[in-house]
mmCIF file of C-alpha atoms in Angstrom:
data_model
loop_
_atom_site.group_PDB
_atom_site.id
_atom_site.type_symbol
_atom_site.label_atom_id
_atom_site.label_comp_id
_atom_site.label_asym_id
_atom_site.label_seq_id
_atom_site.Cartn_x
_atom_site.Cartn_y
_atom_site.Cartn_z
ATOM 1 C CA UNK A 211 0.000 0.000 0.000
ATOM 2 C CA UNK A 212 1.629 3.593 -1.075
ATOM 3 C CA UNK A 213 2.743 5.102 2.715
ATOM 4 C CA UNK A 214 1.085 8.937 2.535
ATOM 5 C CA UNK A 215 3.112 10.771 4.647
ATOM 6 C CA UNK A 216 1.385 14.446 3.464
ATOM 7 C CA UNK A 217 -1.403 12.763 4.330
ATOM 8 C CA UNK A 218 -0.317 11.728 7.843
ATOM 9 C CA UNK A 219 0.411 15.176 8.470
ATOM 10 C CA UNK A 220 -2.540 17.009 7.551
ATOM 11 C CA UNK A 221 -4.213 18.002 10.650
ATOM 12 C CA UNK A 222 -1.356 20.098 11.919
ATOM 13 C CA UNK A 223 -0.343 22.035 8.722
ATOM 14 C CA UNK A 224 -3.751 22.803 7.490
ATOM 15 C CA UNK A 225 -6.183 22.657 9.670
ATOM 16 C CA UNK A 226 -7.078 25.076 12.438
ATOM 17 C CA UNK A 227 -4.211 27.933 12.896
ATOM 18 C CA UNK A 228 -1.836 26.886 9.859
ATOM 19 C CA UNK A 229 2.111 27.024 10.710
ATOM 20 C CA UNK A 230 2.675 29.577 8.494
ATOM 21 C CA UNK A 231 1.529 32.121 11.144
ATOM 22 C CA UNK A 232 2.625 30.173 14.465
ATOM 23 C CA UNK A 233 5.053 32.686 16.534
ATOM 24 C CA UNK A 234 4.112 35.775 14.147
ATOM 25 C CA UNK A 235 1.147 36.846 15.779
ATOM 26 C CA UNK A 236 -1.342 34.873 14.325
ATOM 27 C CA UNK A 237 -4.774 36.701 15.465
ATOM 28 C CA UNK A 238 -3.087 39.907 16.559
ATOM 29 C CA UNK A 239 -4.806 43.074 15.104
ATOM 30 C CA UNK A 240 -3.173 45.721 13.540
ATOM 31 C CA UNK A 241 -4.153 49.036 13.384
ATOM 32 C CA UNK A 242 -4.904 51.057 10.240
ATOM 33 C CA UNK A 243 -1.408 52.025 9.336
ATOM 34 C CA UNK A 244 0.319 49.572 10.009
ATOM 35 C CA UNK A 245 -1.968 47.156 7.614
ATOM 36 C CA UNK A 246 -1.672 49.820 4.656
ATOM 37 C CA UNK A 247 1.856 49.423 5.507
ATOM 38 C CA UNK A 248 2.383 45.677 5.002
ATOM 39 C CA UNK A 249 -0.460 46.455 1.957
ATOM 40 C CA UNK A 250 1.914 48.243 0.380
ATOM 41 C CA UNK A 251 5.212 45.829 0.564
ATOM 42 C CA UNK A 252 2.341 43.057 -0.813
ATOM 43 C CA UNK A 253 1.627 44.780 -3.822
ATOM 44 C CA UNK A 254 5.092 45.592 -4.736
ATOM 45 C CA UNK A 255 5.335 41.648 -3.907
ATOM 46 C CA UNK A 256 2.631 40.227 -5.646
ATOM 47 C CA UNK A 257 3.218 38.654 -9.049
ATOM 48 C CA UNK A 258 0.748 37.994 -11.989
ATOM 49 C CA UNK A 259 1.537 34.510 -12.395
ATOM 50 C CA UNK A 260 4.263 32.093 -13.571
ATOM 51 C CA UNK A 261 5.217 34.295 -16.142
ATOM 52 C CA UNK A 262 6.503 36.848 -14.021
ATOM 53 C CA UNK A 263 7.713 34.805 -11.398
ATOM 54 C CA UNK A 264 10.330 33.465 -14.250
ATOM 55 C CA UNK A 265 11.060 37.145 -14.968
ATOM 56 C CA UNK A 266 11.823 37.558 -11.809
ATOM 57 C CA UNK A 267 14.104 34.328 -11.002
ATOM 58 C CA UNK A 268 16.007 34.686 -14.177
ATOM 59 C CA UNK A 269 18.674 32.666 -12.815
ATOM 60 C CA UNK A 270 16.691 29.961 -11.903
ATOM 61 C CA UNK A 271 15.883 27.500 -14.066
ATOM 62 C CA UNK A 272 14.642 24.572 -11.822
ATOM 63 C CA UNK A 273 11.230 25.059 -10.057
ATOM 64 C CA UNK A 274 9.677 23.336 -7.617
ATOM 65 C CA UNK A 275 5.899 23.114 -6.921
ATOM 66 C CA UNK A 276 5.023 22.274 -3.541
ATOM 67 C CA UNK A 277 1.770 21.424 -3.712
ATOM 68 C CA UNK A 278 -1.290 19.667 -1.324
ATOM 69 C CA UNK A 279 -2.235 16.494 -3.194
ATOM 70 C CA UNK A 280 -6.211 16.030 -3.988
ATOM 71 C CA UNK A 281 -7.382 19.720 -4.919
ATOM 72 C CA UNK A 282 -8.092 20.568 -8.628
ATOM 73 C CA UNK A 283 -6.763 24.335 -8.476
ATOM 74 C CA UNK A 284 -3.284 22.527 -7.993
ATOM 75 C CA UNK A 285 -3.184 21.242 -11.463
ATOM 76 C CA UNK A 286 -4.636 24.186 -12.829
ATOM 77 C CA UNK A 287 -1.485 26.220 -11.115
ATOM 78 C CA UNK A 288 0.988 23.497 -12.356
ATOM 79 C CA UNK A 289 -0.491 22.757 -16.355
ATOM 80 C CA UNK A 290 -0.365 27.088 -16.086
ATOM 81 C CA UNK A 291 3.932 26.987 -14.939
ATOM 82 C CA UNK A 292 4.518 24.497 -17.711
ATOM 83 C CA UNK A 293 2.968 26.388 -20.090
ATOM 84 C CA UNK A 294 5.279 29.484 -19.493
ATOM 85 C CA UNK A 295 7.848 27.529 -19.365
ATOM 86 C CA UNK A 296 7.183 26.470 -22.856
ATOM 87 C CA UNK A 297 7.257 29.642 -24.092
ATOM 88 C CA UNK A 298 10.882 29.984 -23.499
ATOM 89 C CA UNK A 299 11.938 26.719 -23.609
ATOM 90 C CA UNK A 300 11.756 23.764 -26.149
ATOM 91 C CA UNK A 301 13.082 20.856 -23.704
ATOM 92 C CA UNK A 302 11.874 20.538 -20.441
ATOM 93 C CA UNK A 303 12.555 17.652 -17.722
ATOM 94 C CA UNK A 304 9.139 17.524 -15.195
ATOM 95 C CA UNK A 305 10.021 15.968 -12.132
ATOM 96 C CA UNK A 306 7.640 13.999 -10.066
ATOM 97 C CA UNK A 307 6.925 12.265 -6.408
ATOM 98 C CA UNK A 308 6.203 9.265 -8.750
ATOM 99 C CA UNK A 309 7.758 6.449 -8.828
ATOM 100 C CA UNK A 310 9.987 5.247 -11.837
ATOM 101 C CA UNK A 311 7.532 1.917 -12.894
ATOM 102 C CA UNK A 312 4.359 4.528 -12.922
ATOM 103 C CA UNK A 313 6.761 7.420 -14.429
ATOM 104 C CA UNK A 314 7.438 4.997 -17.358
ATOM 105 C CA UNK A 315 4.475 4.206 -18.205
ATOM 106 C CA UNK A 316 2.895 7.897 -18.323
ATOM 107 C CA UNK A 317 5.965 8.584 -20.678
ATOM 108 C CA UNK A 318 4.659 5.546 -22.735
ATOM 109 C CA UNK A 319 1.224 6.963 -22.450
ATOM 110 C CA UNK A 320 2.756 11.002 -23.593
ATOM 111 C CA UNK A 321 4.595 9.144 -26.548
ATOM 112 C CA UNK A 322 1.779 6.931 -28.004
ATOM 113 C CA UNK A 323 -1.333 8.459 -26.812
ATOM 114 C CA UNK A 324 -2.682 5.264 -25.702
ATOM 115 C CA UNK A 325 -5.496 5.966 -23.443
ATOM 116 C CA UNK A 326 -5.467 2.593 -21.850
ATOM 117 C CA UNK A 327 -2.455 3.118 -20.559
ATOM 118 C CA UNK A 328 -3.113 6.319 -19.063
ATOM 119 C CA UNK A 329 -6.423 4.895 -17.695
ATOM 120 C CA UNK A 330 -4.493 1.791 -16.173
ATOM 121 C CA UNK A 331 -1.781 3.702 -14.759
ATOM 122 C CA UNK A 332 -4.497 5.580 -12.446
ATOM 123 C CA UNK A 333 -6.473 2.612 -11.982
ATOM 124 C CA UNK A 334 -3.323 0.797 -10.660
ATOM 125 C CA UNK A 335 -3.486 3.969 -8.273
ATOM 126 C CA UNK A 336 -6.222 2.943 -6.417
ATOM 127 C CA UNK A 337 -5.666 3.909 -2.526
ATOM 128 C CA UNK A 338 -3.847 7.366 -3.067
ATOM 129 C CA UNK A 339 -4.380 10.532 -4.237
ATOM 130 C CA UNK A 340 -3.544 9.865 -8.255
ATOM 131 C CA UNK A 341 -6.518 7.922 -8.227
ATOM 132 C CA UNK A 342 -8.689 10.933 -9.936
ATOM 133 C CA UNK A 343 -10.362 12.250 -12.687
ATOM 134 C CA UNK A 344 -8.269 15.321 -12.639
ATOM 135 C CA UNK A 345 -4.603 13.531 -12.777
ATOM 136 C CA UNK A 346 -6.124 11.945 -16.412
ATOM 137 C CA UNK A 347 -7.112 15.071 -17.862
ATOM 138 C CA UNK A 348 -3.626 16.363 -16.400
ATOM 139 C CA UNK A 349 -1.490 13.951 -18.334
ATOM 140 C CA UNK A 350 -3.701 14.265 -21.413
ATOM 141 C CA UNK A 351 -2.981 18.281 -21.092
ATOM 142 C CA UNK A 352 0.891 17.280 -20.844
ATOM 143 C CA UNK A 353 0.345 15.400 -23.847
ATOM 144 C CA UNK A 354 -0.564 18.290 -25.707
ATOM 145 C CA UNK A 355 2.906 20.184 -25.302
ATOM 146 C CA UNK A 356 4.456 17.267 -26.344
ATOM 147 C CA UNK A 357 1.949 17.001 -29.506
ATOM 148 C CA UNK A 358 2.991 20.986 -29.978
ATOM 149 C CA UNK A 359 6.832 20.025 -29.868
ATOM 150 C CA UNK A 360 7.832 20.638 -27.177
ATOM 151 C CA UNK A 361 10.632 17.677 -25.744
ATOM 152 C CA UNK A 362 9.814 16.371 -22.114
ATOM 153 C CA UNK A 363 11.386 14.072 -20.349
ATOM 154 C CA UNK A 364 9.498 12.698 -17.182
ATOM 155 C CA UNK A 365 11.065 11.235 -14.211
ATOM 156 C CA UNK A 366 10.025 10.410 -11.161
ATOM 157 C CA UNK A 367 11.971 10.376 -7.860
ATOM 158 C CA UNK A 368 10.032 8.141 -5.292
ATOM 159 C CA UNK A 369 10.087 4.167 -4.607
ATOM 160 C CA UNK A 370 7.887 1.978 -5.595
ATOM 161 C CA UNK A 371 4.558 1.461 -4.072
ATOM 162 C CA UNK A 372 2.995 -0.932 -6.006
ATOM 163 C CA UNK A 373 3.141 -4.692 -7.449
ATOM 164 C CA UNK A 374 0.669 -3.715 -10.345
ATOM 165 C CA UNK A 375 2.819 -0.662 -11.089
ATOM 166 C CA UNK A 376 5.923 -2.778 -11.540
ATOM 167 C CA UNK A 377 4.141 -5.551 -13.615
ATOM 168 C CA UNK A 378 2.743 -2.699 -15.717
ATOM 169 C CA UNK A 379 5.868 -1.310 -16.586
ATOM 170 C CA UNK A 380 8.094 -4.248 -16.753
ATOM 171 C CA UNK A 381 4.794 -5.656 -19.352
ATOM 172 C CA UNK A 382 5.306 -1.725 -21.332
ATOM 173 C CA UNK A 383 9.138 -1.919 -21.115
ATOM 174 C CA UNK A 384 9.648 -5.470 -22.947
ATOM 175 C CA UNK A 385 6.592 -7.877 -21.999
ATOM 176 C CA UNK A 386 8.400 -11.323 -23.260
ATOM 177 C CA UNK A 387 11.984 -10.770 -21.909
ATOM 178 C CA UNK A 388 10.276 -10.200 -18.836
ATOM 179 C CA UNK A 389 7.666 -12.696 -18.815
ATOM 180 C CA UNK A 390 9.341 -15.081 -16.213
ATOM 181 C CA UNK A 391 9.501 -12.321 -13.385
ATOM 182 C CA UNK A 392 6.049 -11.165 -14.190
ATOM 183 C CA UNK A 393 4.509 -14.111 -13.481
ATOM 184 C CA UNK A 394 6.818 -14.566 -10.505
ATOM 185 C CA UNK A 395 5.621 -10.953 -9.119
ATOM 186 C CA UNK A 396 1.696 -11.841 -9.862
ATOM 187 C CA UNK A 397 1.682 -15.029 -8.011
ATOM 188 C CA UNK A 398 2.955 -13.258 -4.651
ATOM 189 C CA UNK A 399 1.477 -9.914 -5.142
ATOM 190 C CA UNK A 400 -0.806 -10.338 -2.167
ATOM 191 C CA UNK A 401 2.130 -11.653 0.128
ATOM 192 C CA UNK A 402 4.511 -8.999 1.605
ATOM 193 C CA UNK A 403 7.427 -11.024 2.578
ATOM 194 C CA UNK A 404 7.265 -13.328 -0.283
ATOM 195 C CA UNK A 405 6.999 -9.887 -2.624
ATOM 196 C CA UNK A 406 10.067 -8.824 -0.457
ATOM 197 C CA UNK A 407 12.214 -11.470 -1.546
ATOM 198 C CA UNK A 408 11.018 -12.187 -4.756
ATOM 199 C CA UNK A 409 11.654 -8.360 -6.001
ATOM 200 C CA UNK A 410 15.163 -8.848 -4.631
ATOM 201 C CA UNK A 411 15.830 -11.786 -6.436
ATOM 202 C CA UNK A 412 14.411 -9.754 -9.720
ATOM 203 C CA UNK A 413 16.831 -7.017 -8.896
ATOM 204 C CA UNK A 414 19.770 -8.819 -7.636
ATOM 205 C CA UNK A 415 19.650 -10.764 -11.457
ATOM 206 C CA UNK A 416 18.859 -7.822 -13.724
ATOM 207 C CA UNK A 417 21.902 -5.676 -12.344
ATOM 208 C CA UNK A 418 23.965 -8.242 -13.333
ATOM 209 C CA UNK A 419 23.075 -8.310 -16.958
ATOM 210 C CA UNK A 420 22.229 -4.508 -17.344
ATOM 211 C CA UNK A 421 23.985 -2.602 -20.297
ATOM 212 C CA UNK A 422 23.866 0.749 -21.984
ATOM 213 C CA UNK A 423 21.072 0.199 -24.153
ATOM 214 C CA UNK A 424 17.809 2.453 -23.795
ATOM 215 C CA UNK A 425 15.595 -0.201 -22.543
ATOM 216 C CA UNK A 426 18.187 -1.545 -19.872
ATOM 217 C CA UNK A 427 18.600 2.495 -18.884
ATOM 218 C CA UNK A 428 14.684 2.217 -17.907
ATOM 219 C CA UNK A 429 15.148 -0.668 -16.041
ATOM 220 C CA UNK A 430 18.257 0.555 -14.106
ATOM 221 C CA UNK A 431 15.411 3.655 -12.828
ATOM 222 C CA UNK A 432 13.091 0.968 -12.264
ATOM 223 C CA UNK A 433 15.471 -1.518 -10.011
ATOM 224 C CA UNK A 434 16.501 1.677 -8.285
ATOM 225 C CA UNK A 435 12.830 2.741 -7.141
ATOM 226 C CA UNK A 436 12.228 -0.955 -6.272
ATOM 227 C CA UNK A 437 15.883 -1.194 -3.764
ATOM 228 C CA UNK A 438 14.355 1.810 -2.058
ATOM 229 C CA UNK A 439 10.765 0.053 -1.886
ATOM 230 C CA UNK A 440 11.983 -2.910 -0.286
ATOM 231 C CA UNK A 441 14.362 -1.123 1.733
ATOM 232 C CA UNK A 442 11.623 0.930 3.287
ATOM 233 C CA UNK A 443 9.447 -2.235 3.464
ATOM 234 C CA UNK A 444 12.057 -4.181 5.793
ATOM 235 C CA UNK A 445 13.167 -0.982 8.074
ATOM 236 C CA UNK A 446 9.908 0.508 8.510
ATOM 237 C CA UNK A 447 12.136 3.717 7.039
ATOM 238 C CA UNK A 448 9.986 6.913 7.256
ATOM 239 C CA UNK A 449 12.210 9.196 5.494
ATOM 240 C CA UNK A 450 11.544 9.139 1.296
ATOM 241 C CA UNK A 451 13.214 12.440 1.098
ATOM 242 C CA UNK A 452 17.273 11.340 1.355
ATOM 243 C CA UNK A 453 16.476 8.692 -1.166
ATOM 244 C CA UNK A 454 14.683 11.157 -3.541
ATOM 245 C CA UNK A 455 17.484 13.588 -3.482
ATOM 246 C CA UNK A 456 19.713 11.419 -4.413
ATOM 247 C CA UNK A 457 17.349 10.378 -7.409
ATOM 248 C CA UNK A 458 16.842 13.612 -8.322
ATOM 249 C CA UNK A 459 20.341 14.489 -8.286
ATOM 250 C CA UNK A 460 21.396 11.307 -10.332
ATOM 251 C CA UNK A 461 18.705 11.616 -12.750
ATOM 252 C CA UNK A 462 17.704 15.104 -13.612
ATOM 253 C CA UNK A 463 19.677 17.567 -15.772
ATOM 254 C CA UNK A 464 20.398 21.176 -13.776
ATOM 255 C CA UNK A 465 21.301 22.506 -16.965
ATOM 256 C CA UNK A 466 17.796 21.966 -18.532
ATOM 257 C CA UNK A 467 14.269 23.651 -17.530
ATOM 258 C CA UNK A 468 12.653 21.780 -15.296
ATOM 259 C CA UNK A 469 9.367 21.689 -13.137
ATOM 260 C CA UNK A 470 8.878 19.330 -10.308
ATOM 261 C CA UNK A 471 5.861 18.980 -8.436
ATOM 262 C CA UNK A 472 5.529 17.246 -4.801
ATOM 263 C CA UNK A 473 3.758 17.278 -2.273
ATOM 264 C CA UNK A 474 4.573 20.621 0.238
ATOM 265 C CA UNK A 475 6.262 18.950 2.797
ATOM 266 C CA UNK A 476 8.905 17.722 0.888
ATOM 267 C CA UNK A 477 10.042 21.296 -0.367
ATOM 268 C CA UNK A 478 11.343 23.356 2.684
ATOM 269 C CA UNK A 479 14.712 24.768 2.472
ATOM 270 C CA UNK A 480 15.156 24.038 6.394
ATOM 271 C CA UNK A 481 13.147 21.547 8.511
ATOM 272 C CA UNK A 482 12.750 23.664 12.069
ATOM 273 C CA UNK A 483 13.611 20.859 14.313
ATOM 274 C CA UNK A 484 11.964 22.453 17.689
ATOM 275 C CA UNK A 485 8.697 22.053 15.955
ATOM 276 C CA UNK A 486 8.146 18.499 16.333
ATOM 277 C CA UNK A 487 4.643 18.168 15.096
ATOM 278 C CA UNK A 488 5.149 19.649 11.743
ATOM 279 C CA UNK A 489 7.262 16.693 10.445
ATOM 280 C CA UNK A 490 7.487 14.629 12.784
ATOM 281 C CA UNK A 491 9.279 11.427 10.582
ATOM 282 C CA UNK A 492 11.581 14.173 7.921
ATOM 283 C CA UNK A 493 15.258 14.781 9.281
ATOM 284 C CA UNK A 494 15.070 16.638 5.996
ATOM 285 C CA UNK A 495 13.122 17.926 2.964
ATOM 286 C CA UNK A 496 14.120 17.113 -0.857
ATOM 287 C CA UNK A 497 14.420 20.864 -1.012
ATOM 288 C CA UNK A 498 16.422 21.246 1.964
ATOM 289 C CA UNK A 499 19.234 18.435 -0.020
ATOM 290 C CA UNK A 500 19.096 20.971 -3.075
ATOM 291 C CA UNK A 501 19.242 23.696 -1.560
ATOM 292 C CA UNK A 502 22.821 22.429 0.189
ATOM 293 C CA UNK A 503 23.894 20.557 -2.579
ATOM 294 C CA UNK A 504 26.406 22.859 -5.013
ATOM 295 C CA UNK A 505 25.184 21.485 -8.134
ATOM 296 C CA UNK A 506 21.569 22.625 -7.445
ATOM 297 C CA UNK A 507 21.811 25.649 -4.934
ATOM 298 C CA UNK A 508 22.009 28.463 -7.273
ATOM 299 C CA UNK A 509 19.610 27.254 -9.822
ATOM 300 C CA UNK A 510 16.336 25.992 -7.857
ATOM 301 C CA UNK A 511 13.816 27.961 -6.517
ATOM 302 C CA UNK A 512 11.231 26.484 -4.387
ATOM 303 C CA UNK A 513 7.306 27.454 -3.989
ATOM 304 C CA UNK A 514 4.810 26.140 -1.387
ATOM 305 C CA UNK A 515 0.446 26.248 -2.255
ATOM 306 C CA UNK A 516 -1.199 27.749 0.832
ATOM 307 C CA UNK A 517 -5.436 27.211 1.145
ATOM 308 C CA UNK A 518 -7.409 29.095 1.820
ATOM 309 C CA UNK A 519 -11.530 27.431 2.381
ATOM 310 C CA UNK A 520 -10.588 24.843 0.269
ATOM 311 C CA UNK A 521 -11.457 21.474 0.489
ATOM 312 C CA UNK A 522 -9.530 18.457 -0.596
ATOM 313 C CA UNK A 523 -10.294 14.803 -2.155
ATOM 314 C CA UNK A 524 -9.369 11.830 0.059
ATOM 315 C CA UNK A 525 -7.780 8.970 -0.964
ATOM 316 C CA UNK A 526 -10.968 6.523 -0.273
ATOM 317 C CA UNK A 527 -13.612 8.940 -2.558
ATOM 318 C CA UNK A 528 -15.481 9.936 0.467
ATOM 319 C CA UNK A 529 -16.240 12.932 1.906
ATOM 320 C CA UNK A 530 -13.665 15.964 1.160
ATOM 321 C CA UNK A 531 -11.405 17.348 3.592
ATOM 322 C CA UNK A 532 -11.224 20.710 4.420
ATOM 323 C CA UNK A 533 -8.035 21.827 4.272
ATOM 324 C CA UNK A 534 -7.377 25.123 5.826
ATOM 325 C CA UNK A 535 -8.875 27.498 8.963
ATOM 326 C CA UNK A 536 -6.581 30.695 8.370
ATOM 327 C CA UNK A 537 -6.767 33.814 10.508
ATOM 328 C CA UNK A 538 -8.476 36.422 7.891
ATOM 329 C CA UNK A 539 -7.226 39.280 10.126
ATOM 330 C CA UNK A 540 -3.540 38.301 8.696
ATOM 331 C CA UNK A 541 -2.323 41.194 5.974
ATOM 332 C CA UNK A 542 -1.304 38.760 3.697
ATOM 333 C CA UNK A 543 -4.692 37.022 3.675
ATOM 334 C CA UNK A 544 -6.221 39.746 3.688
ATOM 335 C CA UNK A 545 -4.460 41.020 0.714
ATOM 336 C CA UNK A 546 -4.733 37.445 -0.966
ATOM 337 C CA UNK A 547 -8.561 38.101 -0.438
ATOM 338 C CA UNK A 548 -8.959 41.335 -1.493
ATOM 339 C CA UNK A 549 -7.607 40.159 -4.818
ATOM 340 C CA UNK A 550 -10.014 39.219 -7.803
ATOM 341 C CA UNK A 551 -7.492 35.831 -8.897
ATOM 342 C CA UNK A 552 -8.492 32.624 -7.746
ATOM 343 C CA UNK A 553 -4.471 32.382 -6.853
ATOM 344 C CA UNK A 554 -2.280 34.818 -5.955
ATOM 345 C CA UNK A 555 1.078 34.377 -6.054
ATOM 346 C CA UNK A 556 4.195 36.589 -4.106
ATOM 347 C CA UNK A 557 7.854 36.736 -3.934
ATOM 348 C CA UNK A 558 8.977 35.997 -0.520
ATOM 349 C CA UNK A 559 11.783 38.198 -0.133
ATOM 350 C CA UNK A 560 10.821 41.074 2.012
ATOM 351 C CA UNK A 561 7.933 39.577 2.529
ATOM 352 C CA UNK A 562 6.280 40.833 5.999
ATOM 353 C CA UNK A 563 5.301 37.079 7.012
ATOM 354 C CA UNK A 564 6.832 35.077 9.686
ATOM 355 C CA UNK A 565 6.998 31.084 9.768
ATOM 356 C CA UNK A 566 8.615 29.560 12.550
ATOM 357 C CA UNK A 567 10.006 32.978 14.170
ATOM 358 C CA UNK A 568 11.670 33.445 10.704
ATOM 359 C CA UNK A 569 11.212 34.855 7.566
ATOM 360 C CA UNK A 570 9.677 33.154 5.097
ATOM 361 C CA UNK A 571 11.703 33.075 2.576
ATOM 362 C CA UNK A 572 13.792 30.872 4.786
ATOM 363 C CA UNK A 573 11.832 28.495 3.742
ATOM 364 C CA UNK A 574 10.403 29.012 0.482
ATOM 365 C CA UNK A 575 11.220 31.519 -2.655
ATOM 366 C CA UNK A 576 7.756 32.080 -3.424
ATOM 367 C CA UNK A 577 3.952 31.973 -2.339
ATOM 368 C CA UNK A 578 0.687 30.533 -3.843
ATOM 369 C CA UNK A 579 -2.134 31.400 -1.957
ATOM 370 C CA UNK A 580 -5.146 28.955 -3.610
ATOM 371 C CA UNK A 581 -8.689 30.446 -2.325
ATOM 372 C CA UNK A 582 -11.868 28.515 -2.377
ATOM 373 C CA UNK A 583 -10.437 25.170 -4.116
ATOM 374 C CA UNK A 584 -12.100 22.168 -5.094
ATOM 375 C CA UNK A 585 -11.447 18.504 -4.001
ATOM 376 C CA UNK A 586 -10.600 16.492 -7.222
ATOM 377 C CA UNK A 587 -12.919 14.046 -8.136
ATOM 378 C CA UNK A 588 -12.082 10.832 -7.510
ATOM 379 C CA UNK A 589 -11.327 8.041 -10.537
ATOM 380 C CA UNK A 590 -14.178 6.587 -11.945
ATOM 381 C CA UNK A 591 -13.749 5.741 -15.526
#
């Protein structure tokens, strides 16, 4: 079953008074100047979308969406980033908290436009948040820049999750070299342990025979996500982030453009360790890696979605979440509010926010702030 850990942590980042305005004063009023004060420093802050936020990160060229999984506005935000990026940019590497077998497959899916595999990689989903309507017309829309020329090269960063995602791509990837270990994998799907050991043996055999050739480069990603799988399987290890930074590092380009989209806890540049309830199982973020790491440092810039009254999809189909309780009396909800966009989006240098006692672009470069989003719908075709 794919571990959640965003999910886990829900209640305390998003519900009630959100951790972006502990130890700032959350519910403090502020008299009349000093709101048009912090008014003013928010609209020399705000930016009109992705477009300008490139303008104004020129040296950036890898950014990182941090988003919270199961509301539609989220794809909206992300489908709207790619498509400024394609304006300047003809090849661009999207980076996901996928894991390789279901990464491989979408990239089948962008390459052929065969719907059934789209379709089967989000019914093999089942149990998590990718199991919607929304993330099929998402790919289909990612399609589309590839049907306009544009070159993308998925890849996704997580472990496994799955024994249908594995069989799925190792079936896409070369269905009668691999027919032996399919069947293998099938019979002992339902059986932990004995999945355990037979996905080792798989491993432990393929590395031995791997080679330069395009297909055997596919199924290096997919023995690496499938190590880390049964890694985290035998340790009961909490921490993905380690093993997706070094993923990330391995596999993606820094000299191309490139968007990556996780979930929101994985993108802080520091994890505050006095604030225990936050992230309770992270000794680190993915962000926190790049941002330390001297390849990456200089050329990533990470965001993080904030909610307003928006509700979320859970990972059964029943009843949405609601995400977010947010002091209004905040000046930068309040000037999020005031605003006729759906999302507002602002630089967080100089911005007069607090998170943690600190400023908040400690922690982030910029802001989303989603109001009144919808849960996705959940998968039903």
């Amino acid at each position: 079953m794919e571990v959640d850990y965003e999910k886990e942590m829900l209640d305390c980042y998003y519900v009630g008074c959100s951790p972006l305005f502990c130890g700032c004063g959350a519910g403090k009023g502020y008299s009349k100047t000093e709101k048009e004060e912090r008014f003013s420093q928010l609209d020399a802050l705000q930016m009109n979308g992705p477009e300008e936020v490139l303008s104004r990160f020129p040296e950036k060229n890898i950014f990182l969406l941090g988003e919270m999984h199961g509301v539609k506005e989220s794809f909206e935000i992300e489908l709207a980033f790619l498509e400024a990026m394609a304006k300047e940019h003809t090849e661009i590497q999207i980076v996901l908290e996928f894991s390789p077998c279901k990464t491989f497959a979408l990239k089948q899916y962008i390459e052929t436009g065969d719907e059934k595999i789209l379709l089967n990689t989000i019914k093999n989903a089942e149990g998590s948040y990718t199991f919607s309507n929304d993330y099929v017309n998402f790919f289909q829309k990612i399609r589309e820049f590839h049907e306009k020329g544009i070159s993308l090269h998925l890849i996704g960063v997580d472990q496994e999750f799955t024994a249908m995602d594995i069989i799925s791509a190792l079936e896409l990837l070369n269905k009668e070299r691999f027919k032996q270990e399919i069947e293998q994998i099938q019979l002992v799907q339902n059986n932990l342990s004995e999945l355990i050991y037979q996905l080792d043996s798989c491993t432990r055999k393929w590395k031995k025979i791997l080679t330069e050739s395009k297909e055997d480069q596919e199924l290096k990603k997919i023995i690496g996500g499938i190590e880390d799988y049964c890694v985290a399987v035998r340790t009961a290890r909490d921490d993905r982030d380690v093993p997706m930074f070094q993923r990330f590092k391995e596999w993606v380009n820094p000299e191309l453009a490139t968007l990556g989209i996780f979930g929101v806890y994985h993108l802080c540049k520091q994890v505050n360790p006095t604030y225990k309830n936050m992230i309770p199982y992270l000794q680190k973020t993915l962000g926190e890696c790049l941002i330390e790491d001297e390849i990456f440092q200089e050329r990533v810039a990470l965001a993080n979605m904030f909610y307003i009254d928006t509700v979320g999809m859970t990972r059964d189909g029943g009843e949405d979440e609601i995400l977010s309780e947010i002091p209004r009396n905040e000046p930068l909800i309040d000037h999020a509010l005031k605003s006729s966009e759906s999302t507002v989006w602002y630089q967080t240098k100089g911005l007069p926010q607090n998170l943690y006692d600190e400023p908040l672009e400690n922690w982030c470069d910029f802001v989303m702030i989603v109001k009144y989003g919808k849960a996705a719908t959940f998968f039903n075709k």
